[in-house]
Amino acid sequence: MPPKPLIVSIDRVEKGVAVAESDAGHRYEVETARFREKPTEGMVYRVPVDAEGEPRWESAHADPVEAARRRRQLGNRMNNLRKGDSGGDVKL
Amino acid sequence: MKKYFLLLWLLACATARAQELSITFLDVGQGDAALIRSPAGKNVLVDAGPSPTRVADWLRRAKVDTVHLAIASHNHADHIGGMPRVLENIPVGSYMENGMPATTRTYAHIVTLLEERGITVLRADPRRIDLGGGAFIRILSSTPDPKSQNDASIGLELTYGSFHALFTGDAEQRQRLFWSRDSVGRVQVLKVSHHGSVNGTDRAWLEPLRPCVAIISVGAKNSFNHPSKAVERLLDSVRAKTFRTDRVGQVSLRADSNGTFTVSAGKPPRATTLDASCRQSR
């Protein structure tokens, strides 16, 4: 049975390097040229891993539906948390 | 009699220290984290670096028992990587972020911790935050419809009497242009945007600010070649004294409301005191 693919989110892209964070909490710095299409900030990828457990970035599949779902769900939860903010100036 | 004068002197020193504003730019490797402590003892954490543990450990060693406000300038891992551990281990009064959700596990963890602990989340709207003892933070207006986390960075102007410091996150040109129109003027201290990257600083941005001291929070031998030599030259050209955390480690500042401030950095730390016009005063 092939190992489960990694699920990573692109934290940021800087100077030809994509910083990806896996759902297990590991961070990777990957040259953007290794992806089939240029990765973008916030995109979620499913990345196959080889027998040694190394990610095969060349075969990564973008999952825009999952990326949109995460943005929407986390954005809604954060908006709920902001309801406690009455606005205006604040005294700590 | 001698003992009496010594006691009075110690008391005077303690009172003077209590009326100071302090800012510590932590050495967090390739990322940003800074702690502001107001003269009234209120602690504001601006970003938490990339490491899951480094900032929380530092806060514990520094005996910071409450963070009254934690601010994530934007939701990149090199600025929020240590935020979950801070939220888990230290009471946090309020939290502010840029309102642009990330899709990472770290961000999701932060949202869960804010919910679990019932921490109020403040909107990053233009507003004034009173830190007590005469110190204020002004949240700068933000560019509408930002396209990236960097350009959604929260800008903070910290004021204590005649002392001003500007925190810029990783803002790029679009956000900086917006701030330039938001009456941001002369500052004594500038946290240089985006780790000294060429897209974080230009002459048009620097000239009105004319900082005495510029802090570049950056990791040694990072993958992104930060900071840019051109930015360091620009900072030299406006006579800003630049401190890079990869070279000098943590940078600590203590400011008086008359604008005089002392910067300590290096191993062992060396202190320099400047007045509000950047003249070395003692």
Short mmCIF file of C-alpha atoms in Angstrom, two decimals:
data_model
loop_
_atom_site.label_atom_id
_atom_site.label_comp_id
_atom_site.label_asym_id
_atom_site.label_seq_id
_atom_site.Cartn_x
_atom_site.Cartn_y
_atom_site.Cartn_z
CA MET A 1 0.00 0.00 0.00
CA PRO A 2 1.53 3.38 -1.04
CA PRO A 3 2.19 5.86 1.75
CA LYS A 4 -0.47 8.51 2.34
CA PRO A 5 0.16 11.80 0.49
CA LEU A 6 1.26 14.81 2.47
CA ILE A 7 -1.25 17.63 2.72
CA VAL A 8 0.54 20.97 2.76
CA SER A 9 -0.47 24.60 2.62
CA ILE A 10 1.73 27.23 0.98
CA ASP A 11 2.52 29.71 3.72
CA ARG A 12 4.33 32.11 1.39
CA VAL A 13 6.39 32.36 -1.78
CA GLU A 14 9.55 34.45 -1.68
CA LYS A 15 12.41 34.76 -4.17
CA GLY A 16 11.71 31.45 -5.90
CA VAL A 17 11.20 29.56 -2.64
CA ALA A 18 7.82 28.26 -1.47
CA VAL A 19 7.45 27.79 2.27
CA ALA A 20 4.98 24.97 2.84
CA GLU A 21 3.51 23.78 6.12
CA SER A 22 2.13 20.27 6.37
CA ASP A 23 -0.99 19.40 8.32
CA ALA A 24 1.35 17.43 10.62
CA GLY A 25 3.15 20.68 11.43
CA HIS A 26 6.39 20.25 9.44
CA ARG A 27 7.75 23.15 7.40
CA TYR A 28 9.44 22.76 4.03
CA GLU A 29 11.33 25.26 1.87
CA VAL A 30 10.94 24.14 -1.74
CA GLU A 31 12.14 25.77 -4.95
CA THR A 32 9.03 26.88 -6.83
CA ALA A 33 10.51 25.40 -10.04
CA ARG A 34 9.93 21.93 -8.59
CA PHE A 35 6.15 22.38 -8.78
CA ARG A 36 4.36 21.77 -12.09
CA GLU A 37 2.67 25.14 -11.75
CA LYS A 38 3.96 28.10 -9.79
CA PRO A 39 2.62 27.72 -6.25
CA THR A 40 0.64 30.59 -4.74
CA GLU A 41 0.21 31.77 -1.17
CA GLY A 42 -2.56 29.88 0.62
CA MET A 43 -2.91 27.06 -1.92
CA VAL A 44 -3.31 23.55 -0.50
CA TYR A 45 -1.44 20.67 -2.18
CA ARG A 46 -1.63 16.90 -1.95
CA VAL A 47 1.97 15.72 -2.29
CA PRO A 48 2.80 12.06 -2.95
CA VAL A 49 5.69 10.70 -0.88
CA ASP A 50 8.25 8.11 -2.01
CA ALA A 51 9.13 4.87 -0.24
CA GLU A 52 11.58 6.78 2.04
CA GLY A 53 8.82 9.20 2.97
CA GLU A 54 10.29 12.11 0.96
CA PRO A 55 7.72 14.44 -0.69
CA ARG A 56 7.64 14.33 -4.51
CA TRP A 57 6.95 18.00 -5.14
CA GLU A 58 7.02 17.48 -8.93
CA SER A 59 3.84 15.38 -8.60
CA ALA A 60 2.00 17.68 -6.17
CA HIS A 61 -1.68 18.33 -6.96
CA ALA A 62 -3.25 21.67 -6.11
CA ASP A 63 -6.55 21.48 -4.23
CA PRO A 64 -8.23 24.89 -4.68
CA VAL A 65 -11.52 23.62 -3.21
CA GLU A 66 -9.83 22.68 0.07
CA ALA A 67 -7.92 25.99 0.12
CA ALA A 68 -11.18 27.93 -0.33
CA ARG A 69 -12.93 25.82 2.33
CA ARG A 70 -10.18 26.54 4.86
CA ARG A 71 -10.20 30.28 4.13
CA ARG A 72 -13.98 30.45 4.44
CA GLN A 73 -14.22 28.35 7.60
CA LEU A 74 -11.31 29.98 9.45
CA GLY A 75 -12.41 33.44 8.29
CA ASN A 76 -15.92 32.82 9.67
CA ARG A 77 -14.57 31.62 13.01
CA MET A 78 -12.29 34.64 13.29
CA ASN A 79 -15.22 36.96 12.39
CA ASN A 80 -17.20 35.43 15.27
CA LEU A 81 -14.31 36.17 17.63
CA ARG A 82 -14.28 39.79 16.45
CA LYS A 83 -17.90 40.25 17.51
CA GLY A 84 -16.61 40.98 21.03
CA ASP A 85 -14.79 44.06 19.72
CA SER A 86 -16.95 47.13 20.30
CA GLY A 87 -14.66 49.24 18.09
CA GLY A 88 -13.06 52.60 18.76
CA ASP A 89 -10.05 53.38 20.90
CA VAL A 90 -8.90 50.85 23.46
CA LYS A 91 -7.35 51.21 26.90
CA LEU A 92 -5.29 48.21 27.98
CA MET B 1 23.26 58.36 56.86
CA LYS B 2 25.07 56.76 53.89
CA LYS B 3 22.53 53.92 53.92
CA TYR B 4 19.68 56.45 53.81
CA PHE B 5 21.12 58.17 50.70
CA LEU B 6 21.76 54.81 49.02
CA LEU B 7 18.13 53.83 49.62
CA LEU B 8 16.92 57.16 48.20
CA TRP B 9 19.16 56.72 45.16
CA LEU B 10 17.89 53.18 44.54
CA LEU B 11 14.30 54.39 44.88
CA ALA B 12 14.98 57.23 42.40
CA CYS B 13 16.50 54.74 39.92
CA ALA B 14 13.53 52.39 40.25
CA THR B 15 11.07 55.26 39.69
CA ALA B 16 13.01 56.46 36.63
CA ARG B 17 13.05 52.92 35.17
CA ALA B 18 9.30 52.55 35.82
CA GLN B 19 8.67 55.68 33.72
CA GLU B 20 10.48 54.27 30.71
CA LEU B 21 9.04 52.60 27.68
CA SER B 22 11.00 49.54 26.60
CA ILE B 23 11.07 47.66 23.33
CA THR B 24 12.91 44.37 22.87
CA PHE B 25 13.47 43.02 19.39
CA LEU B 26 14.04 39.32 20.01
CA ASP B 27 16.56 37.26 18.11
CA VAL B 28 14.21 34.68 16.59
CA GLY B 29 16.19 33.71 13.51
CA GLN B 30 14.44 34.33 10.18
CA GLY B 31 11.30 36.09 11.42
CA ASP B 32 10.01 38.87 13.64
CA ALA B 33 9.09 39.21 17.32
CA ALA B 34 9.17 42.23 19.59
CA LEU B 35 7.91 43.00 23.07
CA ILE B 36 6.79 46.51 24.01
CA ARG B 37 6.49 47.29 27.72
CA SER B 38 4.75 50.53 28.59
CA PRO B 39 5.70 52.74 31.56
CA ALA B 40 2.50 51.43 33.19
CA GLY B 41 3.74 47.84 32.85
CA LYS B 42 1.46 46.79 29.96
CA ASN B 43 3.03 44.22 27.62
CA VAL B 44 2.33 44.17 23.89
CA LEU B 45 3.80 41.35 21.82
CA VAL B 46 4.20 42.15 18.13
CA ASP B 47 4.66 38.87 16.24
CA ALA B 48 6.05 35.64 17.66
CA GLY B 49 8.77 34.44 15.27
CA PRO B 50 8.94 31.14 13.37
CA SER B 51 9.92 28.75 16.18
CA PRO B 52 7.06 27.06 18.04
CA THR B 53 8.81 27.55 21.41
CA ARG B 54 11.41 30.33 21.32
CA VAL B 55 9.25 33.36 22.12
CA ALA B 56 7.17 31.66 24.83
CA ASP B 57 10.41 30.44 26.46
CA TRP B 58 11.89 33.95 26.26
CA LEU B 59 8.76 35.48 27.83
CA ARG B 60 8.93 32.97 30.67
CA ARG B 61 12.64 33.71 31.29
CA ALA B 62 11.88 37.45 31.19
CA LYS B 63 9.15 36.85 33.82
CA VAL B 64 6.42 38.27 31.59
CA ASP B 65 3.33 36.89 33.32
CA THR B 66 0.69 38.58 31.12
CA VAL B 67 0.62 39.73 27.52
CA HIS B 68 -2.02 42.44 27.54
CA LEU B 69 -2.21 42.52 23.74
CA ALA B 70 -0.70 40.14 21.18
CA ILE B 71 -0.54 41.39 17.60
CA ALA B 72 0.14 39.27 14.54
CA SER B 73 1.25 41.77 11.91
CA HIS B 74 0.20 39.20 9.28
CA ASN B 75 -0.34 35.47 9.16
CA HIS B 76 2.93 34.13 7.77
CA ALA B 77 4.69 31.38 9.70
CA ASP B 78 7.82 33.47 10.34
CA HIS B 79 5.60 35.90 12.31
CA ILE B 80 3.02 33.59 13.93
CA GLY B 81 4.94 30.31 14.32
CA GLY B 82 5.43 30.90 18.05
CA MET B 83 1.98 32.37 18.72
CA PRO B 84 0.19 29.10 19.65
CA ARG B 85 2.67 28.39 22.46
CA VAL B 86 2.31 31.96 23.75
CA LEU B 87 -1.50 31.63 23.78
CA GLU B 88 -1.23 28.24 25.51
CA ASN B 89 1.25 29.26 28.22
CA ILE B 90 0.71 32.94 29.05
CA PRO B 91 -2.53 34.83 29.78
CA VAL B 92 -3.25 37.04 26.76
CA GLY B 93 -5.75 39.88 27.18
CA SER B 94 -6.59 40.65 23.54
CA TYR B 95 -5.41 39.58 20.12
CA MET B 96 -5.19 41.53 16.87
CA GLU B 97 -4.55 40.21 13.38
CA ASN B 98 -4.99 41.50 9.85
CA GLY B 99 -8.31 39.82 9.01
CA MET B 100 -6.87 37.83 6.10
CA PRO B 101 -7.13 34.13 7.00
CA ALA B 102 -4.25 31.78 6.19
CA THR B 103 -4.80 28.13 5.33
CA THR B 104 -2.01 26.69 7.48
CA ARG B 105 -2.21 24.39 10.47
CA THR B 106 -0.51 27.05 12.63
CA TYR B 107 -3.22 29.60 11.80
CA ALA B 108 -6.01 27.07 12.46
CA HIS B 109 -4.39 26.26 15.81
CA ILE B 110 -4.35 29.96 16.75
CA VAL B 111 -8.06 30.33 15.91
CA THR B 112 -8.89 27.28 18.06
CA LEU B 113 -6.86 28.61 21.01
CA LEU B 114 -8.51 32.05 20.78
CA GLU B 115 -11.93 30.34 20.86
CA GLU B 116 -11.04 28.00 23.72
CA ARG B 117 -9.62 30.79 25.87
CA GLY B 118 -12.32 33.35 25.02
CA ILE B 119 -9.74 35.94 23.97
CA THR B 120 -11.19 39.09 22.43
CA VAL B 121 -10.00 39.66 18.88
CA LEU B 122 -9.66 43.31 17.92
CA ARG B 123 -10.16 44.54 14.37
CA ALA B 124 -7.06 46.12 12.85
CA ASP B 125 -9.03 49.31 12.17
CA PRO B 126 -7.42 52.73 12.49
CA ARG B 127 -7.63 53.31 16.24
CA ARG B 128 -5.58 54.29 19.24
CA ILE B 129 -4.52 51.85 21.92
CA ASP B 130 -3.65 53.41 25.27
CA LEU B 131 -0.85 51.43 26.91
CA GLY B 132 -0.89 53.57 30.05
CA GLY B 133 1.78 55.87 31.44
CA GLY B 134 1.53 58.15 28.41
CA ALA B 135 2.34 55.52 25.74
CA PHE B 136 0.02 54.89 22.78
CA ILE B 137 -0.11 52.72 19.70
CA ARG B 138 -1.83 54.05 16.60
CA ILE B 139 -3.04 51.40 14.20
CA LEU B 140 -2.45 52.75 10.71
CA SER B 141 -5.12 52.59 8.03
CA SER B 142 -4.68 49.69 5.69
CA THR B 143 -4.83 49.44 1.93
CA PRO B 144 -8.26 48.20 0.78
CA ASP B 145 -8.47 44.78 -0.83
CA PRO B 146 -4.88 43.60 -0.19
CA LYS B 147 -3.69 40.80 -2.47
CA SER B 148 -1.16 39.19 -0.16
CA GLN B 149 -0.45 38.69 3.53
CA ASN B 150 2.57 41.02 3.28
CA ASP B 151 0.45 43.85 1.93
CA ALA B 152 -2.11 43.22 4.63
CA SER B 153 0.54 43.77 7.33
CA ILE B 154 -0.68 45.82 10.28
CA GLY B 155 1.26 49.08 10.71
CA LEU B 156 1.81 50.34 14.26
CA GLU B 157 3.06 53.73 15.31
CA LEU B 158 4.21 53.67 18.93
CA THR B 159 4.36 57.06 20.66
CA TYR B 160 5.66 58.01 24.08
CA GLY B 161 5.92 61.79 24.34
CA SER B 162 8.51 62.83 21.76
CA PHE B 163 9.59 59.25 21.08
CA HIS B 164 8.15 57.48 18.02
CA ALA B 165 8.72 53.98 16.67
CA LEU B 166 7.18 52.37 13.61
CA PHE B 167 6.44 48.65 13.20
CA THR B 168 5.84 47.60 9.63
CA GLY B 169 5.46 43.81 9.48
CA ASP B 170 6.40 42.72 5.96
CA ALA B 171 4.57 45.56 4.17
CA GLU B 172 5.39 46.00 0.52
CA GLN B 173 5.03 49.07 -1.67
CA ARG B 174 1.23 49.21 -1.90
CA GLN B 175 0.73 49.20 1.87
CA ARG B 176 3.65 51.57 2.49
CA LEU B 177 2.26 54.09 -0.01
CA PHE B 178 -1.01 53.98 1.89
CA TRP B 179 0.75 54.57 5.21
CA SER B 180 2.76 57.45 3.76
CA ARG B 181 -0.57 59.23 3.24
CA ASP B 182 -1.61 58.43 6.82
CA SER B 183 0.46 61.22 8.37
CA VAL B 184 3.35 58.98 9.34
CA GLY B 185 6.22 61.36 10.01
CA ARG B 186 9.61 61.35 11.64
CA VAL B 187 10.40 58.34 13.85
CA GLN B 188 13.35 57.54 16.07
CA VAL B 189 13.11 53.79 15.54
CA LEU B 190 12.01 51.87 12.46
CA LYS B 191 11.41 48.13 12.38
CA VAL B 192 12.49 47.67 8.77
CA SER B 193 9.81 45.99 6.69
CA HIS B 194 10.16 42.44 5.39
CA HIS B 195 13.52 41.60 6.97
CA GLY B 196 15.28 44.22 4.84
CA SER B 197 14.01 42.87 1.53
CA VAL B 198 14.19 45.23 -1.44
CA ASN B 199 10.37 45.14 -1.73
CA GLY B 200 10.02 46.43 1.86
CA THR B 201 11.93 49.73 1.68
CA ASP B 202 12.63 52.48 -0.82
CA ARG B 203 13.93 56.05 -0.66
CA ALA B 204 10.46 57.65 -0.93
CA TRP B 205 9.37 55.69 2.12
CA LEU B 206 12.50 56.34 4.19
CA GLU B 207 13.04 60.04 3.65
CA PRO B 208 10.03 61.35 5.61
CA LEU B 209 10.71 58.84 8.39
CA ARG B 210 14.43 59.67 8.79
CA PRO B 211 14.89 57.05 11.52
CA CYS B 212 17.81 57.30 13.93
CA VAL B 213 17.82 53.55 14.40
CA ALA B 214 16.68 50.80 12.03
CA ILE B 215 16.12 47.24 13.17
CA ILE B 216 16.38 44.41 10.66
CA SER B 217 15.03 41.21 12.17
CA VAL B 218 16.62 38.48 10.10
CA GLY B 219 18.15 35.01 10.34
CA ALA B 220 21.74 34.23 9.42
CA LYS B 221 22.19 32.54 6.01
CA ASN B 222 18.43 32.53 5.33
CA SER B 223 17.04 31.03 2.12
CA PHE B 224 15.76 34.38 0.85
CA ASN B 225 19.02 36.40 0.92
CA HIS B 226 17.54 38.92 3.35
CA PRO B 227 18.48 41.67 3.90
CA SER B 228 19.19 43.38 0.60
CA LYS B 229 22.50 45.25 0.33
CA ALA B 230 20.61 48.05 -1.48
CA VAL B 231 18.31 48.52 1.53
CA GLU B 232 21.27 48.63 3.91
CA ARG B 233 22.86 51.30 1.68
CA LEU B 234 19.59 53.29 1.68
CA LEU B 235 19.46 53.17 5.48
CA ASP B 236 23.09 54.37 5.60
CA SER B 237 22.20 57.20 3.22
CA VAL B 238 19.56 58.54 5.64
CA ARG B 239 22.08 58.12 8.50
CA ALA B 240 20.11 55.45 10.29
CA LYS B 241 22.17 53.25 12.57
CA THR B 242 21.19 49.74 11.54
CA PHE B 243 21.04 46.75 13.88
CA ARG B 244 20.68 43.27 12.34
CA THR B 245 19.53 40.60 14.77
CA ASP B 246 21.57 37.96 12.92
CA ARG B 247 24.72 39.93 13.79
CA VAL B 248 24.00 41.51 17.17
CA GLY B 249 21.29 39.22 18.55
CA GLN B 250 18.54 40.78 20.63
CA VAL B 251 18.19 44.56 20.47
CA SER B 252 16.81 46.33 23.55
CA LEU B 253 15.64 49.94 23.69
CA ARG B 254 14.59 52.11 26.61
CA ALA B 255 12.91 55.40 25.82
CA ASP B 256 12.07 58.49 27.82
CA SER B 257 9.09 60.68 26.96
CA ASN B 258 11.49 63.52 26.00
CA GLY B 259 12.57 61.38 23.04
CA THR B 260 15.91 60.30 24.46
CA PHE B 261 16.46 56.59 24.12
CA THR B 262 19.15 54.01 24.76
CA VAL B 263 19.82 51.08 22.44
CA SER B 264 21.65 48.03 23.78
CA ALA B 265 22.82 45.27 21.48
CA GLY B 266 25.71 42.95 20.84
CA LYS B 267 27.52 40.27 22.74
CA PRO B 268 28.38 41.57 25.32
CA PRO B 269 25.71 44.32 24.97
CA ARG B 270 26.94 47.82 24.19
CA ALA B 271 24.66 50.75 24.98
CA THR B 272 24.28 53.93 22.92
CA THR B 273 22.08 56.82 24.02
CA LEU B 274 20.57 59.17 21.44
CA ASP B 275 18.32 62.17 21.77
CA ALA B 276 15.13 62.68 19.74
CA SER B 277 17.17 64.24 16.90
CA CYS B 278 19.53 61.24 16.73
CA ARG B 279 22.41 63.07 18.43
CA GLN B 280 24.46 60.86 20.69
CA SER B 281 23.71 62.37 24.07
CA ARG B 282 26.03 60.52 26.47
#
